[in-house]
PDB file of C-alpha atoms in Angstrom:
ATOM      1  CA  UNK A 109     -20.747 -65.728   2.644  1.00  0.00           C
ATOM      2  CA  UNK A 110     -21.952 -62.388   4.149  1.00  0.00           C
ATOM      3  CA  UNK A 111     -20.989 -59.198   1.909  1.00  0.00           C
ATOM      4  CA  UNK A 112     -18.704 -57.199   3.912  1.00  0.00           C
ATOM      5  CA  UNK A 113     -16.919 -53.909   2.847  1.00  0.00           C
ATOM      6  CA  UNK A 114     -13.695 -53.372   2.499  1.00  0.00           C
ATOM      7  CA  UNK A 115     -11.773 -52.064   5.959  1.00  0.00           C
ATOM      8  CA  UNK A 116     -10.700 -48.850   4.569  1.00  0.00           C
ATOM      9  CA  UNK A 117     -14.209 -47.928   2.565  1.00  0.00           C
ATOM     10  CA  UNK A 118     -15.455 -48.749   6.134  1.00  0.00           C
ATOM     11  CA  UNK A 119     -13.416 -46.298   7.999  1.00  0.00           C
ATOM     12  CA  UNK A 120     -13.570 -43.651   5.678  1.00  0.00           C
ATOM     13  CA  UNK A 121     -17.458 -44.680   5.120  1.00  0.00           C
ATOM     14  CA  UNK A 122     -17.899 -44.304   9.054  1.00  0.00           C
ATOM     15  CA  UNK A 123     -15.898 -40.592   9.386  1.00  0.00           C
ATOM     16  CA  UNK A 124     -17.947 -39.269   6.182  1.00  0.00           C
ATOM     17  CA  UNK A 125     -20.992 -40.029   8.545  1.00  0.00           C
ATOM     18  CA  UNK A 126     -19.002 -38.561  11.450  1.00  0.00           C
ATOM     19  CA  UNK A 127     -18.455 -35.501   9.811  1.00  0.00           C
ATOM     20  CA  UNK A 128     -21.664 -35.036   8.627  1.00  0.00           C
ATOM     21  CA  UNK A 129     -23.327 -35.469  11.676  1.00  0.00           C
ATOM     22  CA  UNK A 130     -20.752 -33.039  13.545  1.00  0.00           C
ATOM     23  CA  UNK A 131     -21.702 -30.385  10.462  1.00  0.00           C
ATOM     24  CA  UNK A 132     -25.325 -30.645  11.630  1.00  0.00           C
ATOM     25  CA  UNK A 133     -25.111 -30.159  14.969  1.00  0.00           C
ATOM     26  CA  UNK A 134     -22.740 -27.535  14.592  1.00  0.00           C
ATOM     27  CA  UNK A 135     -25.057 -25.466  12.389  1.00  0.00           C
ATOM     28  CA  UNK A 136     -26.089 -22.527  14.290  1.00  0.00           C
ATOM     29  CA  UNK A 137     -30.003 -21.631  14.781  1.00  0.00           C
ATOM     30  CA  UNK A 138     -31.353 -19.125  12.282  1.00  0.00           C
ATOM     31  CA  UNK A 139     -32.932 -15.528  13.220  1.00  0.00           C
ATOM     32  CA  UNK A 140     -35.320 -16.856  11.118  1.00  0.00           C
ATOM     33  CA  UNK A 141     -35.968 -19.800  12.931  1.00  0.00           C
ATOM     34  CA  UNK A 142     -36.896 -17.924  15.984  1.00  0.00           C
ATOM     35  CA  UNK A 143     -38.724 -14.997  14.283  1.00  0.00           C
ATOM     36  CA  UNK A 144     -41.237 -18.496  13.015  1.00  0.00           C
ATOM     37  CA  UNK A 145     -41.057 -19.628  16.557  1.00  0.00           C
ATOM     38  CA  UNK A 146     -42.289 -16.025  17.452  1.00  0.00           C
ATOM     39  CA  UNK A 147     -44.667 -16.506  14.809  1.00  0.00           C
ATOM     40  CA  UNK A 148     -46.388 -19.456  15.809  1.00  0.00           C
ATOM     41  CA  UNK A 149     -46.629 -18.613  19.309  1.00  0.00           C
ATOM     42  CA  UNK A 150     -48.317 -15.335  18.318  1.00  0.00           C
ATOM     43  CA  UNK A 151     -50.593 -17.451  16.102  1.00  0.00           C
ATOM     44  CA  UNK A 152     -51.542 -19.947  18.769  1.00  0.00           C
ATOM     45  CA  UNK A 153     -52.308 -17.271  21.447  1.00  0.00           C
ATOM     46  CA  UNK A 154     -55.012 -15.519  18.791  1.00  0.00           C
ATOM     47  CA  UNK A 155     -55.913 -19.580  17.644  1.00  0.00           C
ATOM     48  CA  UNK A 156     -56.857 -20.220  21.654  1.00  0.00           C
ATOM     49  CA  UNK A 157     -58.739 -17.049  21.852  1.00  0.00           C
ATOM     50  CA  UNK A 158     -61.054 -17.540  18.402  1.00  0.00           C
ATOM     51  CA  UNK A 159     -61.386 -21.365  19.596  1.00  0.00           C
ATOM     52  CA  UNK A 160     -62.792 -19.462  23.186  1.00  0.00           C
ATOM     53  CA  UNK A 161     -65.004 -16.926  21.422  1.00  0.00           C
ATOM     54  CA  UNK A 162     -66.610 -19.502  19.397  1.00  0.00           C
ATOM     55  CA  UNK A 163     -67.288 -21.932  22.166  1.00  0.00           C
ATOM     56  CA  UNK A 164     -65.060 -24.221  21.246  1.00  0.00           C
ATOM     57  CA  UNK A 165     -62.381 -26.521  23.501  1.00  0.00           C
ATOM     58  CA  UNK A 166     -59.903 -23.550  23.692  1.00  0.00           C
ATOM     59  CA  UNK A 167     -58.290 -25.778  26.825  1.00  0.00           C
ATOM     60  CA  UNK A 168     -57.010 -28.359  24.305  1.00  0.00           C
ATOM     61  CA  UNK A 169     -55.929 -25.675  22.173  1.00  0.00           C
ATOM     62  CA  UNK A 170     -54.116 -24.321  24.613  1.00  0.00           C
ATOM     63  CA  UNK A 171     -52.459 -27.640  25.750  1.00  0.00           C
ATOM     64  CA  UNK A 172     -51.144 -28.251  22.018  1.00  0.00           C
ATOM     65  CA  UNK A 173     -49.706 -24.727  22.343  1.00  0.00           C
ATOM     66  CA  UNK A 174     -47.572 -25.668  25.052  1.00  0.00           C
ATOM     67  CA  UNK A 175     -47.102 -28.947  24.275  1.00  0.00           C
ATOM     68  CA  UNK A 176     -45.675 -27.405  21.079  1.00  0.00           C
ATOM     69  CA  UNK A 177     -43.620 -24.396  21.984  1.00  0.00           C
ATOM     70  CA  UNK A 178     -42.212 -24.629  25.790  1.00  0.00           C
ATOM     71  CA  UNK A 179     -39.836 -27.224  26.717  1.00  0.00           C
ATOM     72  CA  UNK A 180     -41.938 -28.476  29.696  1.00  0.00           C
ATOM     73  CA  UNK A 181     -40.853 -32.331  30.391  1.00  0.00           C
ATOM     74  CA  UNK A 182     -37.709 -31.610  28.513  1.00  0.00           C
ATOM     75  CA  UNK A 183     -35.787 -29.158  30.692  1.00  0.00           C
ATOM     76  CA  UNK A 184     -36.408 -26.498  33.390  1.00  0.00           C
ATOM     77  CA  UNK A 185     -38.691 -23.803  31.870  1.00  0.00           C
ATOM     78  CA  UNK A 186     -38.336 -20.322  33.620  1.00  0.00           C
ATOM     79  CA  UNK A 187     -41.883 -18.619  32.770  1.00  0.00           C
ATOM     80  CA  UNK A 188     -43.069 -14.780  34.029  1.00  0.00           C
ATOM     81  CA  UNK A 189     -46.247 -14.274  33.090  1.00  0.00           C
ATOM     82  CA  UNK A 190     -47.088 -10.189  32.323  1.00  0.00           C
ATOM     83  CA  UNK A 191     -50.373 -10.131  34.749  1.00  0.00           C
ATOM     84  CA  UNK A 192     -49.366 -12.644  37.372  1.00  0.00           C
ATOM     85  CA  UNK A 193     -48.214 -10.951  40.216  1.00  0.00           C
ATOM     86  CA  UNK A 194     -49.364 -13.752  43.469  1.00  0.00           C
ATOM     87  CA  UNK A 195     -47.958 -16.837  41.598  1.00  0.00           C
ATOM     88  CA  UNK A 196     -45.143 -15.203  39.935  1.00  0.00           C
ATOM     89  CA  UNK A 197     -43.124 -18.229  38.183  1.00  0.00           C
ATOM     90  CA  UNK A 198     -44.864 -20.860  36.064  1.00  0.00           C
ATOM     91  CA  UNK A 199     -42.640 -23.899  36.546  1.00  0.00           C
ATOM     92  CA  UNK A 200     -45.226 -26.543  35.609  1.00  0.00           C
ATOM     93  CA  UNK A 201     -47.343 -27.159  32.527  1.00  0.00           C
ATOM     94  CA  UNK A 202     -50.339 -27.099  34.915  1.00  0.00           C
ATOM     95  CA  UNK A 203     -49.368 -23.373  36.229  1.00  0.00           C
ATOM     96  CA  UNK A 204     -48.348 -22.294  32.599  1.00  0.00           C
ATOM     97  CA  UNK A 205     -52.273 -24.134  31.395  1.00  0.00           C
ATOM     98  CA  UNK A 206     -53.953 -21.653  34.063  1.00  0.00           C
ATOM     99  CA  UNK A 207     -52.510 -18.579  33.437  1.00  0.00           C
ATOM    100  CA  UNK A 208     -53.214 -19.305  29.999  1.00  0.00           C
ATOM    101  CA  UNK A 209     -56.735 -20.324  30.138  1.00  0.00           C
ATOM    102  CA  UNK A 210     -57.765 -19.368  33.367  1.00  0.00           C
ATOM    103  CA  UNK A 211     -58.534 -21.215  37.088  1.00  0.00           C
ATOM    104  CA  UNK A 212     -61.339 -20.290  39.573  1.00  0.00           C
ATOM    105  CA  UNK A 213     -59.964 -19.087  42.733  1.00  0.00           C
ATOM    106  CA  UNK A 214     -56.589 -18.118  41.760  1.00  0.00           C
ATOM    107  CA  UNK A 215     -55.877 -14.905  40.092  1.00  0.00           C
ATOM    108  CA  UNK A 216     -55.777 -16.541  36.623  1.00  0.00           C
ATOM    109  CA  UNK A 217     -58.311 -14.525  34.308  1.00  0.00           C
ATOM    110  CA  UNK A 218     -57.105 -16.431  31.066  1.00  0.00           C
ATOM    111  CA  UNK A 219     -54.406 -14.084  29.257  1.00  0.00           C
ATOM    112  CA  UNK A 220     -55.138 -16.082  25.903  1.00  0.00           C
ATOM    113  CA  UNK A 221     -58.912 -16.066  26.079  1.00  0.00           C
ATOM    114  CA  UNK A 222     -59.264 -12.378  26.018  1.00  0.00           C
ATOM    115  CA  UNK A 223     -60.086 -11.856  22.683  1.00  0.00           C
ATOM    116  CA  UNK A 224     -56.430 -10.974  21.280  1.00  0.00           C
ATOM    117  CA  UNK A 225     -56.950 -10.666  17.408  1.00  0.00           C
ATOM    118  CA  UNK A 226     -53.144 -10.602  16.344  1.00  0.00           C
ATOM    119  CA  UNK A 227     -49.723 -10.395  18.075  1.00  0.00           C
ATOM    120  CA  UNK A 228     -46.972  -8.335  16.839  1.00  0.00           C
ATOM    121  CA  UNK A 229     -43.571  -8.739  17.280  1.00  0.00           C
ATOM    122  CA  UNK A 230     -40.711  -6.099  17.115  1.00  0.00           C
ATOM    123  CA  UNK A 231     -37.224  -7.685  18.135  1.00  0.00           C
ATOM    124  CA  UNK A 232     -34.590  -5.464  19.652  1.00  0.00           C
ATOM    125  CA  UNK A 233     -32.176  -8.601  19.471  1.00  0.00           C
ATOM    126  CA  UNK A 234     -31.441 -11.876  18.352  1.00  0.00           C
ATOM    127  CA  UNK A 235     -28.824 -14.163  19.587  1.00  0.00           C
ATOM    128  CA  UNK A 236     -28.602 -17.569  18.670  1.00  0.00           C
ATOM    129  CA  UNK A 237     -25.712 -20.633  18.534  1.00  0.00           C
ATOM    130  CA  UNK A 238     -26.022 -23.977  17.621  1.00  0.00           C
ATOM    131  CA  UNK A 239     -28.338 -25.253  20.744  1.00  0.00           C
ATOM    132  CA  UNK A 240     -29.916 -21.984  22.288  1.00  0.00           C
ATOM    133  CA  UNK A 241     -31.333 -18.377  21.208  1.00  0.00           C
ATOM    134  CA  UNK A 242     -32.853 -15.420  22.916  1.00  0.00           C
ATOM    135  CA  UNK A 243     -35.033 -12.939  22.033  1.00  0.00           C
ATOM    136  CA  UNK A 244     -35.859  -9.606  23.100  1.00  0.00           C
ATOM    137  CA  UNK A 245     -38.057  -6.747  22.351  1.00  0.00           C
ATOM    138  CA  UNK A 246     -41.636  -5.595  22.593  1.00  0.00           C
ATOM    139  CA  UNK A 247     -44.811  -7.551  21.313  1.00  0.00           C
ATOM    140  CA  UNK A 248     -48.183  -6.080  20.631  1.00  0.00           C
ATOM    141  CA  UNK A 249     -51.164  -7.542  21.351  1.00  0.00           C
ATOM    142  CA  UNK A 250     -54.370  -6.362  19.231  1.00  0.00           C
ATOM    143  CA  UNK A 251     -57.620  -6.640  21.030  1.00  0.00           C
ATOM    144  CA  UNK A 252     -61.181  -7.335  20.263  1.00  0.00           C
ATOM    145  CA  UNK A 253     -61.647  -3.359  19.551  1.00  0.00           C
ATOM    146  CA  UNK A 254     -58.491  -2.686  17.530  1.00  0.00           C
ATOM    147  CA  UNK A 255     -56.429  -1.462  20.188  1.00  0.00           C
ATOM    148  CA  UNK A 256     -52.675  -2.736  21.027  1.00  0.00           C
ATOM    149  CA  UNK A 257     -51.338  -3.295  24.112  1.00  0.00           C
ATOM    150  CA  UNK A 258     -47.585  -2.961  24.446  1.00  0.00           C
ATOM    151  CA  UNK A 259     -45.762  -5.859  26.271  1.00  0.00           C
ATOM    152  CA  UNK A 260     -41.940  -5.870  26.786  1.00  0.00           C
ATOM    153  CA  UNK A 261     -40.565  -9.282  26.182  1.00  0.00           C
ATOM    154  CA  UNK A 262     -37.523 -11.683  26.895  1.00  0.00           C
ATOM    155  CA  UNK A 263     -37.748 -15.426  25.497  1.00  0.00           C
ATOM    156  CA  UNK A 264     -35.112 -17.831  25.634  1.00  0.00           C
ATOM    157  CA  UNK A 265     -35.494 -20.959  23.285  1.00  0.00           C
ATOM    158  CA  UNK A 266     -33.417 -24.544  22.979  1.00  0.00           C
ATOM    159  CA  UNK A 267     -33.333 -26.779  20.230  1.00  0.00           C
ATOM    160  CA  UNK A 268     -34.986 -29.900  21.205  1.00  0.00           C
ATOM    161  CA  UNK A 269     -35.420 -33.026  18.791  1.00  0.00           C
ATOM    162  CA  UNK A 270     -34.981 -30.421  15.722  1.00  0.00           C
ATOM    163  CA  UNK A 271     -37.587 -27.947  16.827  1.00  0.00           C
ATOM    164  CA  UNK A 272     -36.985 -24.876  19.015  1.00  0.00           C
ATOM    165  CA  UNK A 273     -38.888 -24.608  22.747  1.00  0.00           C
ATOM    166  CA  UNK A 274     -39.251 -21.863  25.166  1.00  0.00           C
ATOM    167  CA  UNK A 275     -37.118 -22.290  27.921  1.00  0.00           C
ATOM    168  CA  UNK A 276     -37.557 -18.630  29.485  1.00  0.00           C
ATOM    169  CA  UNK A 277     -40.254 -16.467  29.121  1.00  0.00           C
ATOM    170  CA  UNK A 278     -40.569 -13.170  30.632  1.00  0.00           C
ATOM    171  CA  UNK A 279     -43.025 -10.141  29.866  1.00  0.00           C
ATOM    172  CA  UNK A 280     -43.845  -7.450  32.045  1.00  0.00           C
ATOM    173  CA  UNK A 281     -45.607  -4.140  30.859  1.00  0.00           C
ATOM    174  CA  UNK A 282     -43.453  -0.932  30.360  1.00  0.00           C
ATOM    175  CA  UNK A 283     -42.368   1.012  32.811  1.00  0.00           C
ATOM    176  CA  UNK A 284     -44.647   3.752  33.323  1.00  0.00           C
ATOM    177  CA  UNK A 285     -43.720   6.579  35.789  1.00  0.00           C
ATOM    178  CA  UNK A 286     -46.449   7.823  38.210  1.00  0.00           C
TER     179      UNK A 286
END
């Protein structure tokens, strides 16, 4: 004779799990969450630069980095490069790959293989819910001789098997008037 549970213990057994599950998904993403996110892109942009300077593979670093942090193959990613001004949107992993690490004959130099030494973030906002966030502000890249480059900044993230991805990425550099 198979064990079986009672009909009621099984109902109320079955919305415990119901509510539980609805009380996950509708916790909302943390600030913090996305300031870590920030983090770790920052980290993995100096990671694929040291990797470059030392002569390492700094092309599979830079493949785990978007592997990790964009939603590529998981939803439409919307990515403007700062310096990319003839292929303007990165759609693909490919064109997000070059821009990162470079490609003869296109105007891909390799943004993450020159020689940043830290990244600095300074929100102006974060907005988050229980599937999405945004992000906007200024970052500041540090480079081989100390000095920072100011880059304004709008990143859009979705939550995607538990972690968070970049779904939009735009940076341009400040205004500057002539």
């Amino acid at each position: 004779m198979k064990n079986q549970l009672h009909p009621v213990l099984t109902a109320a057994f079955g919305l415990a799990l119901a509510a539980s599950a609805k009380s996950a998904a509708a916790q909302q993403i943390s600030e913090q969450a996305v300031i870590d996110a920030q983090e770790a892109w920052g980290e993995g942009i100096v990671a694929i630069a040291k990797i470059h300077a030392d002569g390492g593979d700094y092309t599979a670093r830079a493949t785990e980095h978007i592997d990790d942090l964009y939603a590529y193959g998981e939803t439409e990613v919307m990515f403007k490069p700062t310096m990319a001004a003839e292929d303007q949107f990165r759609e693909t992993f490919d064109e997000a790959l070059s821009y990162f690490v470079g490609q003869d004959g296109t105007e891909d130099k390799g943004f993450a293989i020159s020689g940043w030494t830290n990244v600095r973030w300074e929100n102006n906002g974060i907005y988050a819910n229980d599937t999405s966030a945004m992000a906007m502000g200024n970052y500041y890249f540090t480079g081989p001789d100390g000095t920072e480059t100011k880059v304004e900044y709008t990143f859009g993230y979705v939550l995607v098997d538990g972690d968070l991805k970049i779904n939009l990425h735009h940076s341009s550099l400040p205004y500057s008037p002539e």
